[in-house]
Coordinates of C-alpha atoms in Angstrom, one line a residue:
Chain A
X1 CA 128.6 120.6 123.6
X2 CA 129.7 117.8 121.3
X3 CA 127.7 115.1 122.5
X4 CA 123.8 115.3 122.6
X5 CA 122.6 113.7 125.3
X6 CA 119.5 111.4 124.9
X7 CA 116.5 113.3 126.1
X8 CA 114.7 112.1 129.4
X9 CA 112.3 109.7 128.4
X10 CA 108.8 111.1 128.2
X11 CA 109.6 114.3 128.8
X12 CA 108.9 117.5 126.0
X13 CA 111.8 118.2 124.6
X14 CA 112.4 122.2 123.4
X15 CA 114.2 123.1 120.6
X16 CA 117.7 124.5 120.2
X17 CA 118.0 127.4 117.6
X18 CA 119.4 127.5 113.8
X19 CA 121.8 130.0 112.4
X20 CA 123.0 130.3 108.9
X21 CA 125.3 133.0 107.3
X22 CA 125.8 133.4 104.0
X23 CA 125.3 130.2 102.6
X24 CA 125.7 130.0 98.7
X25 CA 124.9 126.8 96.8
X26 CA 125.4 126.2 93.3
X27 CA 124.5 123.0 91.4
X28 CA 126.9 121.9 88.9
X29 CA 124.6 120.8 85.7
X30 CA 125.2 119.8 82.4
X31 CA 124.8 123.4 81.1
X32 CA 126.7 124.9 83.6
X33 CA 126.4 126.2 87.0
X34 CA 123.4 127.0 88.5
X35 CA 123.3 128.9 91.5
X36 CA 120.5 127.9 93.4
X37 CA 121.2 129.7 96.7
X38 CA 122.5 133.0 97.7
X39 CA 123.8 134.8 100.6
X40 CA 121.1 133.1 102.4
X41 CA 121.3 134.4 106.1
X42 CA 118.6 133.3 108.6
X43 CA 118.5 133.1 112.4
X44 CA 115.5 130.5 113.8
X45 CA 115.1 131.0 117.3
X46 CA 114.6 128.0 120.0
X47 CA 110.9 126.7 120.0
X48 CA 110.1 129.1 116.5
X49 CA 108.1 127.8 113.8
X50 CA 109.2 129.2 110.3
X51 CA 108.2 128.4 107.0
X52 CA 109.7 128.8 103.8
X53 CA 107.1 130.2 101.3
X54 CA 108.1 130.4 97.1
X55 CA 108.0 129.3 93.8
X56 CA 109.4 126.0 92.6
X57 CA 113.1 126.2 92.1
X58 CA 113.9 129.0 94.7
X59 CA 115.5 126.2 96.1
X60 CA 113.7 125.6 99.7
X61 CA 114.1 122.3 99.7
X62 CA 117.5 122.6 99.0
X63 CA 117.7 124.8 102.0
X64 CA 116.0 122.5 104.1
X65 CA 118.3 119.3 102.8
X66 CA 121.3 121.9 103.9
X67 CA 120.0 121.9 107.4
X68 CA 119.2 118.4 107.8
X69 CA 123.2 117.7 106.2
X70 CA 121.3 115.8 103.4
X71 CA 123.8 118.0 101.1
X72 CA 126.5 119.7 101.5
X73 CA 126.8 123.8 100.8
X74 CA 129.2 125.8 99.0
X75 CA 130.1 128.8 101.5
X76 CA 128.7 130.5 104.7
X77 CA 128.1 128.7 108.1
X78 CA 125.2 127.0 109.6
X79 CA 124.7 125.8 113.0
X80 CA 121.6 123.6 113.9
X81 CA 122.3 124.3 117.8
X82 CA 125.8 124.4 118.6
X83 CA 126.7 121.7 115.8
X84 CA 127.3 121.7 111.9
X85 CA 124.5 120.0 110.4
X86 CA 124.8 116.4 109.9
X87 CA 122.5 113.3 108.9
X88 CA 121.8 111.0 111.2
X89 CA 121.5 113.2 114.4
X90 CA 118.9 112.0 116.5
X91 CA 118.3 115.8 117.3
X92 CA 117.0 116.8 114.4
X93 CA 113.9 114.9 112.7
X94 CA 112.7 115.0 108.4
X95 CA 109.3 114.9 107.4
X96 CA 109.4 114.6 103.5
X97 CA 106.0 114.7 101.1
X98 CA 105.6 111.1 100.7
X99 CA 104.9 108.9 103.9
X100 CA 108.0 106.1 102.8
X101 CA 106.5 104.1 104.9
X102 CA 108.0 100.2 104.8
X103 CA 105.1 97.8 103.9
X104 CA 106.8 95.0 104.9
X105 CA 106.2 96.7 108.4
X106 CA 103.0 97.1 110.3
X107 CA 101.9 100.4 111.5
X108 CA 103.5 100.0 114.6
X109 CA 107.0 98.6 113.7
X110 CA 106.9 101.3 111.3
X111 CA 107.3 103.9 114.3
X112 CA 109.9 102.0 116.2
X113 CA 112.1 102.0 112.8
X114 CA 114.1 104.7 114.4
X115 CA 114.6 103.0 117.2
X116 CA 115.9 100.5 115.3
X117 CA 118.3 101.9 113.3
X118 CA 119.4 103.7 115.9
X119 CA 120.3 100.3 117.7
X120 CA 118.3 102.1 120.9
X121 CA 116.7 99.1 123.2
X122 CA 115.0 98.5 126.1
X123 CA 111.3 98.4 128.1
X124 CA 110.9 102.3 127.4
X125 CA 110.6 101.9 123.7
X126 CA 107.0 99.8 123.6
X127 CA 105.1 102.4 125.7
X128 CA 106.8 105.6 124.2
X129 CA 105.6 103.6 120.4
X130 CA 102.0 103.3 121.9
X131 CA 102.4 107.3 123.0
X132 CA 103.4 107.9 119.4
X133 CA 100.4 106.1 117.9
X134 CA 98.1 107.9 120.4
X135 CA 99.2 111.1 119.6
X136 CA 98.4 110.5 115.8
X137 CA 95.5 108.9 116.4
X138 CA 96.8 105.8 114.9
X139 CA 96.1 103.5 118.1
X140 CA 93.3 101.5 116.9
X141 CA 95.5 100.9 113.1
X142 CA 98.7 100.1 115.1
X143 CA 98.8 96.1 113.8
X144 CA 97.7 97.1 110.5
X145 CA 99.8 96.8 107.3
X146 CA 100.7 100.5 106.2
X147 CA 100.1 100.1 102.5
X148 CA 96.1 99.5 104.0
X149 CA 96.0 102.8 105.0
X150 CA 94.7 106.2 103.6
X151 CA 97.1 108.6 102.5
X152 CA 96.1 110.7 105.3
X153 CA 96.9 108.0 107.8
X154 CA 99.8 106.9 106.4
X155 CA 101.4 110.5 106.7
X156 CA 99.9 110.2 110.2
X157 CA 102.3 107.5 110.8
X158 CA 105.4 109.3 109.3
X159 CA 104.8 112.3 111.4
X160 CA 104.9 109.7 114.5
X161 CA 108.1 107.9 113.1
X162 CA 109.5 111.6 112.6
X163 CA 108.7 112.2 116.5
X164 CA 110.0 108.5 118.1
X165 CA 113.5 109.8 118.6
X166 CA 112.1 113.6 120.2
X167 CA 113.9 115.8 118.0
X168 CA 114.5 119.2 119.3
X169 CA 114.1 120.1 115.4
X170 CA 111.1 119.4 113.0
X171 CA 112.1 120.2 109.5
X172 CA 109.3 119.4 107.0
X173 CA 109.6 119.1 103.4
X174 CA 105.6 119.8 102.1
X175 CA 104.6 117.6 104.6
X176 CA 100.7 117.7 103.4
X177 CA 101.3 118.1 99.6
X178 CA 99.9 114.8 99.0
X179 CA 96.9 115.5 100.8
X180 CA 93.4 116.8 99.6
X181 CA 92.3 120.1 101.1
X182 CA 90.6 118.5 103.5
X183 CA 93.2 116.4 105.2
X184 CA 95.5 118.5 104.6
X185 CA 94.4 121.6 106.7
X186 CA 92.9 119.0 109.6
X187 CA 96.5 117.8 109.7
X188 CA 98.3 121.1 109.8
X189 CA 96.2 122.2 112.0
X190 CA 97.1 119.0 114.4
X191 CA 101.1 119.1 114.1
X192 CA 100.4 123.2 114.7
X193 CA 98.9 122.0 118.2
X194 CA 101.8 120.1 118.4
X195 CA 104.2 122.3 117.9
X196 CA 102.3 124.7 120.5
X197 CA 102.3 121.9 123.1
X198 CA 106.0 120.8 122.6
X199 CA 108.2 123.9 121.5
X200 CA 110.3 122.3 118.9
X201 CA 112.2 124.7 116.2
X202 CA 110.6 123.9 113.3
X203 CA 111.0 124.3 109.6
X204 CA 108.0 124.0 106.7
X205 CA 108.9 123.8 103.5
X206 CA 105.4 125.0 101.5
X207 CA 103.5 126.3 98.3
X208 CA 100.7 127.2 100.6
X209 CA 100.3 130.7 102.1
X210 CA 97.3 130.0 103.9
X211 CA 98.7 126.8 105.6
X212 CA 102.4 129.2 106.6
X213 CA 100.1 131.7 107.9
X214 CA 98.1 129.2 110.0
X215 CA 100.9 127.6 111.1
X216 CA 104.3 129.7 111.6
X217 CA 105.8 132.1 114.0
X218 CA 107.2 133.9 110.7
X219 CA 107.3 133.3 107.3
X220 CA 110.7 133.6 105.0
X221 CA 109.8 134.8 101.5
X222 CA 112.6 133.0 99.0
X223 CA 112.7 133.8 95.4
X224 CA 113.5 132.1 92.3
X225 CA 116.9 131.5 90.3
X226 CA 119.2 132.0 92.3
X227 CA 117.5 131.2 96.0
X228 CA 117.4 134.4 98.3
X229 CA 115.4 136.0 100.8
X230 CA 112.9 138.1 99.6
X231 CA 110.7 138.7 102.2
X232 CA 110.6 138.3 106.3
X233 CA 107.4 138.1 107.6
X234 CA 105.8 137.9 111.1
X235 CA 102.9 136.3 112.7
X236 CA 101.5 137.9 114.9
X237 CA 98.5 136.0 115.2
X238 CA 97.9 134.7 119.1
X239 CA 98.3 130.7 119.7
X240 CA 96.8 128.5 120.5
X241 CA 95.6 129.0 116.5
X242 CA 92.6 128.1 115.0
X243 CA 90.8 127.1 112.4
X244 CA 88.4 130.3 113.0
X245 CA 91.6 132.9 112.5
X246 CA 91.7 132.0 108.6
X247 CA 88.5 134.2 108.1
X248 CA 89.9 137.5 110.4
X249 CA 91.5 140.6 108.5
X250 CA 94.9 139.9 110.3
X251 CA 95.2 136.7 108.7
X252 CA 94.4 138.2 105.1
X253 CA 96.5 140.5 106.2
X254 CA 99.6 138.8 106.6
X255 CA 98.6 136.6 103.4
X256 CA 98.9 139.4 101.4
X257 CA 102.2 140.6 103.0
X258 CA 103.3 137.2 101.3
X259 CA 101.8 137.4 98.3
X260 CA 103.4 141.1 97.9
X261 CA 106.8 139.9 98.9
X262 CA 106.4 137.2 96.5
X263 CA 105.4 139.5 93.6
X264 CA 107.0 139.8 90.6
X265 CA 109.1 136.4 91.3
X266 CA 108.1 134.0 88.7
X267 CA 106.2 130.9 89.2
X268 CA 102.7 129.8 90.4
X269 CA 101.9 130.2 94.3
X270 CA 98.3 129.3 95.5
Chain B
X1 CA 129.1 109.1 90.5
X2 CA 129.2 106.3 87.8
X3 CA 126.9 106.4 84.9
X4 CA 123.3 104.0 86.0
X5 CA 122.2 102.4 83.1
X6 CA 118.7 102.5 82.3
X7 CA 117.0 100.8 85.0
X8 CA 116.4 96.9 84.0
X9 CA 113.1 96.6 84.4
X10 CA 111.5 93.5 86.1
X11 CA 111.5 90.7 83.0
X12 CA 109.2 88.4 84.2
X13 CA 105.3 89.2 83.9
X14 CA 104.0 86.5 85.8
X15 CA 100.8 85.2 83.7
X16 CA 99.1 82.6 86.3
X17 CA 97.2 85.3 88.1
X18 CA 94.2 85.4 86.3
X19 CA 93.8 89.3 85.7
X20 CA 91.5 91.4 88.2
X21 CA 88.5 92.7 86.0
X22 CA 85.7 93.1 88.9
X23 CA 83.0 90.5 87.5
X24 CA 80.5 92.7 86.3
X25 CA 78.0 89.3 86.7
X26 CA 77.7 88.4 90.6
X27 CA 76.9 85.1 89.6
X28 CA 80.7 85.1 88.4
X29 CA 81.9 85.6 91.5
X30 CA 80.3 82.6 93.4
X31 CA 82.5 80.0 94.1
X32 CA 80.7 77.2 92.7
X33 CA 80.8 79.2 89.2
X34 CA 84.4 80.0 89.3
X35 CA 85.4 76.1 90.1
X36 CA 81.7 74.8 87.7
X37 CA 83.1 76.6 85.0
X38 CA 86.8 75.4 83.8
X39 CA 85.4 72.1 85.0
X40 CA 82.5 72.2 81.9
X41 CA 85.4 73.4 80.1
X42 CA 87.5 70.9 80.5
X43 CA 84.8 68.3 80.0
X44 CA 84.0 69.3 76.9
X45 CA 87.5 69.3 75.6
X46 CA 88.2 66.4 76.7
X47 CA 84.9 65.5 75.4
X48 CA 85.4 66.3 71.8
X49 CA 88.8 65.0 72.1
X50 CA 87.0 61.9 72.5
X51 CA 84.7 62.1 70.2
X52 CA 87.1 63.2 67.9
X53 CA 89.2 60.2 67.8
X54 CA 86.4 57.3 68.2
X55 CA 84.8 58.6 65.6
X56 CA 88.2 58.5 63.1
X57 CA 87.7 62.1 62.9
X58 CA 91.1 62.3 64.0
X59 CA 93.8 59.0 63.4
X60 CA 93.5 57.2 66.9
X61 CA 96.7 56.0 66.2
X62 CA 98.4 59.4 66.3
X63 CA 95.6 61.1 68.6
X64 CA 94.5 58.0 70.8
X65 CA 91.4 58.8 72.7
X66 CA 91.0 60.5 76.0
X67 CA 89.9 57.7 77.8
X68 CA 93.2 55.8 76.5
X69 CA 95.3 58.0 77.7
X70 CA 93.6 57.3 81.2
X71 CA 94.3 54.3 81.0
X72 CA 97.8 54.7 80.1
X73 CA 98.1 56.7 83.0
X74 CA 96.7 54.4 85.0
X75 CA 98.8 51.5 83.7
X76 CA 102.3 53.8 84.3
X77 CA 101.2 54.4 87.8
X78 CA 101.8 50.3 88.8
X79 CA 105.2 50.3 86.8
X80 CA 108.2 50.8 88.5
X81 CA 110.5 52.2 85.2
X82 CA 108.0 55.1 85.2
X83 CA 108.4 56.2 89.1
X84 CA 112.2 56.0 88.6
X85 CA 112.3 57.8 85.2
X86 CA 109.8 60.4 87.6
X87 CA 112.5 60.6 90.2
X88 CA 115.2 61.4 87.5
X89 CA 113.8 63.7 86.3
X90 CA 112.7 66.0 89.6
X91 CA 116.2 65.2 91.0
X92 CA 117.7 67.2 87.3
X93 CA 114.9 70.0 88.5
X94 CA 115.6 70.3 92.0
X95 CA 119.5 70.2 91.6
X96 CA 119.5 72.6 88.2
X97 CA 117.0 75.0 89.8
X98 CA 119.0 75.1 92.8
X99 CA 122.1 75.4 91.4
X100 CA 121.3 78.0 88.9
X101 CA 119.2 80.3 91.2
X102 CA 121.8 80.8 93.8
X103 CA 124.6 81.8 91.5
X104 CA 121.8 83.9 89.5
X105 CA 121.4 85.5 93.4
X106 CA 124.6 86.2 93.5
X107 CA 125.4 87.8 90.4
X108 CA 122.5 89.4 90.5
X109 CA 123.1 90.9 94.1
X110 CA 126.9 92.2 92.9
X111 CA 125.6 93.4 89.8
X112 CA 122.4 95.5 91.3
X113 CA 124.9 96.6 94.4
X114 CA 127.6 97.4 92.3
X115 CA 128.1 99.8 89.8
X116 CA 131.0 98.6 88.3
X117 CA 129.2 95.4 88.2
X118 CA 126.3 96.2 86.3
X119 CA 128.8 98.5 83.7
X120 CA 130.9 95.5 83.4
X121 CA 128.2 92.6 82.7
X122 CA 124.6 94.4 81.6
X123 CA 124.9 94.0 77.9
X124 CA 126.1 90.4 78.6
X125 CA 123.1 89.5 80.9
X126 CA 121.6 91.0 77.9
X127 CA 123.1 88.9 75.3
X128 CA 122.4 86.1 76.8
X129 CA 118.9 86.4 78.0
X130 CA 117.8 86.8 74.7
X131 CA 120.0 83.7 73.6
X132 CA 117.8 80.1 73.1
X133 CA 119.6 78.8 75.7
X134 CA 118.0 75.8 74.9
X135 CA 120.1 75.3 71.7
X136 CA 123.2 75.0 74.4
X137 CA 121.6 71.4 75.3
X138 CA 123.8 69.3 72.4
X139 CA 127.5 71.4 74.0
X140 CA 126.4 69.8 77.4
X141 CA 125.7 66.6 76.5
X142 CA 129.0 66.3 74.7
X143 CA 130.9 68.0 77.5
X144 CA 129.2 66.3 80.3
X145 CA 128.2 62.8 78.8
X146 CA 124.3 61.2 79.3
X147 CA 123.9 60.7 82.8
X148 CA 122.2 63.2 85.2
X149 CA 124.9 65.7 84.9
X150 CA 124.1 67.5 81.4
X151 CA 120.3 68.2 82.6
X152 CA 121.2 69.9 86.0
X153 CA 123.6 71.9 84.1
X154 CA 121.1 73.0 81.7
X155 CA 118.4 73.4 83.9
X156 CA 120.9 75.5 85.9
X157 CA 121.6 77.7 83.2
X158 CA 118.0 78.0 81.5
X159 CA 116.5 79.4 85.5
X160 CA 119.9 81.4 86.0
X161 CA 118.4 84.3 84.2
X162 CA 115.5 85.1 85.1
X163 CA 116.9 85.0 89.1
X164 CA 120.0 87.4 87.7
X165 CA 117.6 90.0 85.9
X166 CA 114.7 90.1 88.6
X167 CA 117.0 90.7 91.7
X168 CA 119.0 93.5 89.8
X169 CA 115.4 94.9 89.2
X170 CA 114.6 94.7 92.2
X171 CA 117.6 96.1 94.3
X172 CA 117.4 98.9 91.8
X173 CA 113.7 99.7 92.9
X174 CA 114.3 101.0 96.0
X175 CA 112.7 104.3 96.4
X176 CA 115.2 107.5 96.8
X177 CA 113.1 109.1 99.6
X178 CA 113.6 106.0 101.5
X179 CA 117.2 106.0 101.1
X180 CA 117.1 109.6 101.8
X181 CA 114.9 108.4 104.6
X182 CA 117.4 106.5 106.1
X183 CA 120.2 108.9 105.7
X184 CA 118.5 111.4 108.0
X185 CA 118.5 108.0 110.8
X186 CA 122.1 107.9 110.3
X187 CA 121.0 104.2 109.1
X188 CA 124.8 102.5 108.3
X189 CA 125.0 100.4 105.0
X190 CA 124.2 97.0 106.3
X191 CA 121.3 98.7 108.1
X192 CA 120.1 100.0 105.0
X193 CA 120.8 97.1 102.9
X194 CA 119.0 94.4 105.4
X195 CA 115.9 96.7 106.4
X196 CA 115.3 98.7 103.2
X197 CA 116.9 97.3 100.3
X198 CA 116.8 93.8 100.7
X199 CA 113.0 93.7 101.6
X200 CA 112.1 96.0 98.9
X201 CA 113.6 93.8 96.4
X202 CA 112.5 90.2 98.0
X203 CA 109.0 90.6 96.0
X204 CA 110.4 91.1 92.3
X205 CA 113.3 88.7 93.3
X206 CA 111.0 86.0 94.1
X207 CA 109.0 86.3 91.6
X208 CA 111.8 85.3 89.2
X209 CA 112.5 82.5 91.5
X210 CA 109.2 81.0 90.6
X211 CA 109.7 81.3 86.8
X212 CA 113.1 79.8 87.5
X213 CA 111.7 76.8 89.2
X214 CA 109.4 76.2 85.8
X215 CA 111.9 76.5 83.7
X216 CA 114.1 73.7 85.4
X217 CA 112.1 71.2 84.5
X218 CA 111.6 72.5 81.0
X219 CA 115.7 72.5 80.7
X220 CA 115.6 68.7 82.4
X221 CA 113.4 67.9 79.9
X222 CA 114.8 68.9 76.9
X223 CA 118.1 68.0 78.4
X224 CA 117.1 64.5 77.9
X225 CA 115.7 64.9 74.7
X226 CA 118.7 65.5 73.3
X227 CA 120.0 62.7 74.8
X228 CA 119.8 61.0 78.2
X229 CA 119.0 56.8 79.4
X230 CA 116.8 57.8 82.3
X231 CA 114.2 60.4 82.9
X232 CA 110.7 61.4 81.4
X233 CA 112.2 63.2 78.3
X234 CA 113.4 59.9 77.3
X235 CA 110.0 57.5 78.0
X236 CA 108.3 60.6 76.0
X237 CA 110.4 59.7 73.0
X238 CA 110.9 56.3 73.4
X239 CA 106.7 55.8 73.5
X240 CA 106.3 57.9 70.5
X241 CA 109.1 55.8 68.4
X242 CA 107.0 52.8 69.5
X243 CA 104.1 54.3 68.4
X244 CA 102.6 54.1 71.9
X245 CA 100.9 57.9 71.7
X246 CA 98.5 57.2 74.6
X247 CA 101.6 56.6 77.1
X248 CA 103.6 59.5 76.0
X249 CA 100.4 61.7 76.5
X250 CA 100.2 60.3 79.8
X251 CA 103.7 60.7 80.4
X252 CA 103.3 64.4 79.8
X253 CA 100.1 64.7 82.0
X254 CA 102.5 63.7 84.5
X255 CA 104.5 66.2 83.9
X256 CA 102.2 68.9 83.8
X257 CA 101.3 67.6 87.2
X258 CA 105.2 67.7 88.5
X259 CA 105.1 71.5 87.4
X260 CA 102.1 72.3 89.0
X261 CA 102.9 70.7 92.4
X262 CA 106.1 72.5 92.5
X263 CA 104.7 75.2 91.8
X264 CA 102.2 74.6 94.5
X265 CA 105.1 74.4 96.5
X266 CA 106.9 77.2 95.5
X267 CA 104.1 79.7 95.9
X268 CA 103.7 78.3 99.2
X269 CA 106.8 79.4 100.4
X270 CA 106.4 82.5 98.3
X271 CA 103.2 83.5 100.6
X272 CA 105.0 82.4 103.8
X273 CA 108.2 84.9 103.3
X274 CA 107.1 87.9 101.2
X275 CA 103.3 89.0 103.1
X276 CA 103.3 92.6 101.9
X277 CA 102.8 93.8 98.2
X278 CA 105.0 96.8 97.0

């Protein structure tokens, strides 16, 4: 496959799978090199939710920027379905911890940004917009100027902007960071439903152990300095999830799975 | 990846907008308060500048009375010298603000797009922002004689500045998550200029325009200070050699009210392009 067809419009798209092998990065800084990833080898499967748990600087973002083809690596392979990561593929969508939204744009033109830029026209773009917005429940704030809007909201709009294009991969870079504790587990628990209704691979980036339980298929465990996997860790907790599974002992279970993968690697993890 | 110097930031503070303090007194924030009140104040200044010079407080010959000063402006309206000296002088403006703000775009668009650019020319930007421009105005009327010609130029240069220094600040405000933003849309470089770059640096560009448009008429005006036949500048001097204090103040209530329509103007068009705030 070289060519990624457009998806059929309206209908759910399903993921493709993500391989890497051995992928090393190392930053060249002013001190030196700095390894920040090692011998990192991870197989997503189609439709899986993972998230990448660990302390600042084990280089998860990095990881995630790999996979996007934000930044180049140093050695080992990765394949985000049958291609070489690479930005700009309409297969693959970035959530990033800010919104970004343009406030020169309403709510609405906001979402059909992607279109845009990805110089896609035609009658099926308006109702697909309006499906967006509906899904977020952003409908009513569609003509709205985005800088009017709540944090919340406005990260309610980049998560629709992040789905115009149906990507068969979701990669999310702390996503709900921003967010008080409120919002923040209302909206995880809304793009989990999501990703339960439309099978897309998907990536979170986190500090949050409660939110990668709630939300993932299995959990990836990175250390610090350099980057590497530390822990693999599945959930086995049944889906549709809930708000309700937080407080049962398999959920506190698998918490402190994390937590003891996560042990003795420096830095703070709530 | 070349060296950025430190980010200029945006030069111009723009002082009109009266600042934001929510009026603890709710009477303040009625509207017939908030127009009542610079209106007493400016009665009573021009009050006790009447007072002051009827009553020899002050020398009526060098500070003529309010109401003379009216009348002088009253008198200047009928004349014909005076709406052609007017006409001078806002043709100077227009051209010199015109003049000097579109090569001030330009150079500032190459030298906040390129690198090299803003390596190259920063400390001379610099230099020469800091520079009395103003003291440039006797070199132009010797290099390009008394006629309309000297002005534009130094109206031209004196709003150049301000264009140059807010459009490099604002194409170097554009957020790195948006570029990065835009990278994962495969957006190419003219998309990412004309939808994200360009519109994040309209507002802070702009905003120098405005002070630009000011200071053309201030560089007109002293322009023909230094030396000029036609304009304002020169019936300001020429009434005060004669002695005639009430007409130069009147001349430069005039002015005050050129500035302030074209500034009118100019935020008019400010509020018609740029209808999001950063």
């Amino acid at each position: 496959m070289t060519v990624t067809a457009p998806p059929a419009r309206g209908a759910i798209t399903a993921g493709e799978p993500i391989r890497l092998t051995s992928v090393n990065k190392t930053y060249t800084t002013a001190t030196g090199p700095l390894p920040v990833l090692q011998d990192i080898d991870l197989h997503i499967e189609t439709g899986e939710f993972v998230s990448l748990v660990g302390p600042s600087g084990c280089g998860k973002s990095t990881l995630l920027k790999i996979i996007a083809g934000l930044i180049p690596f140093d050695n080992g392979t990765v394949h985000v379905g049958e291609q070489a990561p690479k930005e700009g593929r309409r297969d693959v969508g970035f959530m990033l911890q800010q919104s970004v939204l343009m406030p020169w744009l309403s709510v609405r033109e906001n979402v059909t940004l992607p279109f845009a830029i990805a110089r896609e026209k035609g009658s099926h773009i308006a109702p697909r917009v309006e499906e967006l917005l509906e899904l977020v429940g952003l409908s009513h704030s569609a003509d709205m100027n985005s800088w009017e809007l709540s944090g919340g909201m406005q990260q309610r709009v980049a998560l629709a902007r992040t789905l115009a294009l149906d990507p068969r991969v979701l990669l999310m870079d702390e996503p709900f960071a921003a967010l008080d504790e409120f919002k923040r587990e209302h909206l995880g628990l809304e793009v989990t439903k999501m990703h339960e209704d439309m099978g897309k691979t998907s990536i979170l980036v986190t500090h949050s152990i409660p939110e990668a339980v709630m939300m993932s298929d299995r959990i990836i465990a990175l250390g610090a300095r350099p980057g590497r996997v530390v822990g693999d860790i599945r959930v086995d907790l049944p889906r549709p999830r809930s708000a309700a599974m937080i407080a049962t002992p398999e959920f506190q279970d698998i918490s402190r799975q994390v937590r003891e993968a996560l042990a003795g690697e420096d830095g703070s993890i709530s | 990846m070349t060296t950025i110097q430190t980010p200029p930031q945006p030069a111009v503070v723009r002082a009109e907008t009266v600042p934001h303090t929510k009026p603890k007194d709710p009477l303040l924030s009625r509207t017939w308060v908030k127009v009542g009140l610079p209106l007493l104040v400016l009665a009573l200044g021009v009050g006790a500048w009447e007072v002051a010079s009827q009553t020899g407080l002050v020398n009526p010959i060098t500070v003529p009375p309010a109401s003379d000063t009216f009348a002088a402006m009253i008198d200047l309206s009928t004349k014909d010298y005076f709406w052609h000296a007017a006409w001078i002088t806002l043709q100077e403006t227009l051209l010199g603000f015109l003049i000097g703000s579109t090569l001030g775009l330009v150079l500032g668009a190459l030298t906040g797009t390129f690198a090299v650019f803003r390596t190259a020319l920063w400390p001379f930007i610099v230099a020469i922002q800091n520079t009395p421009r103003v003291a440039l105005a006797p070199v132009f009327l010797t290099w390009f004689g008394f006629g309309m010609t000297s002005k534009v130029v130094m109206a031209a240069v004196i709003c150049f500045f301000p264009v140059v220094i807010n459009t490099v600040a604002g194409l170097s405000s554009v957020d790195a998550n948006a570029r990065m933003l835009f990278r994962t849309y495969g957006a190419t470089t003219s998309q990412t200029f004309f939808r994200l770059t360009l519109p994040t640096a309209a507002p802070v560009t702009f905003a120098g325009i405005k002070t630009a448009l000011t200071l053309a008429l201030l560089g007109a005006i002293v322009g023909e200070f230094v030396g000029a036949s036609e304009g304002l500048g020169v019936l300001v001097n020429e009434f005060n050699f004669q002695l005639e204090v009430a007409m130069g103040f009147a001349v430069v209530v005039y002015l005050a009210v050129i500035g302030l329509i074209l500034y009118a103007l100019i935020e008019w068009l400010e509020r018609r392009l740029i209808t999001w705030s950063n």
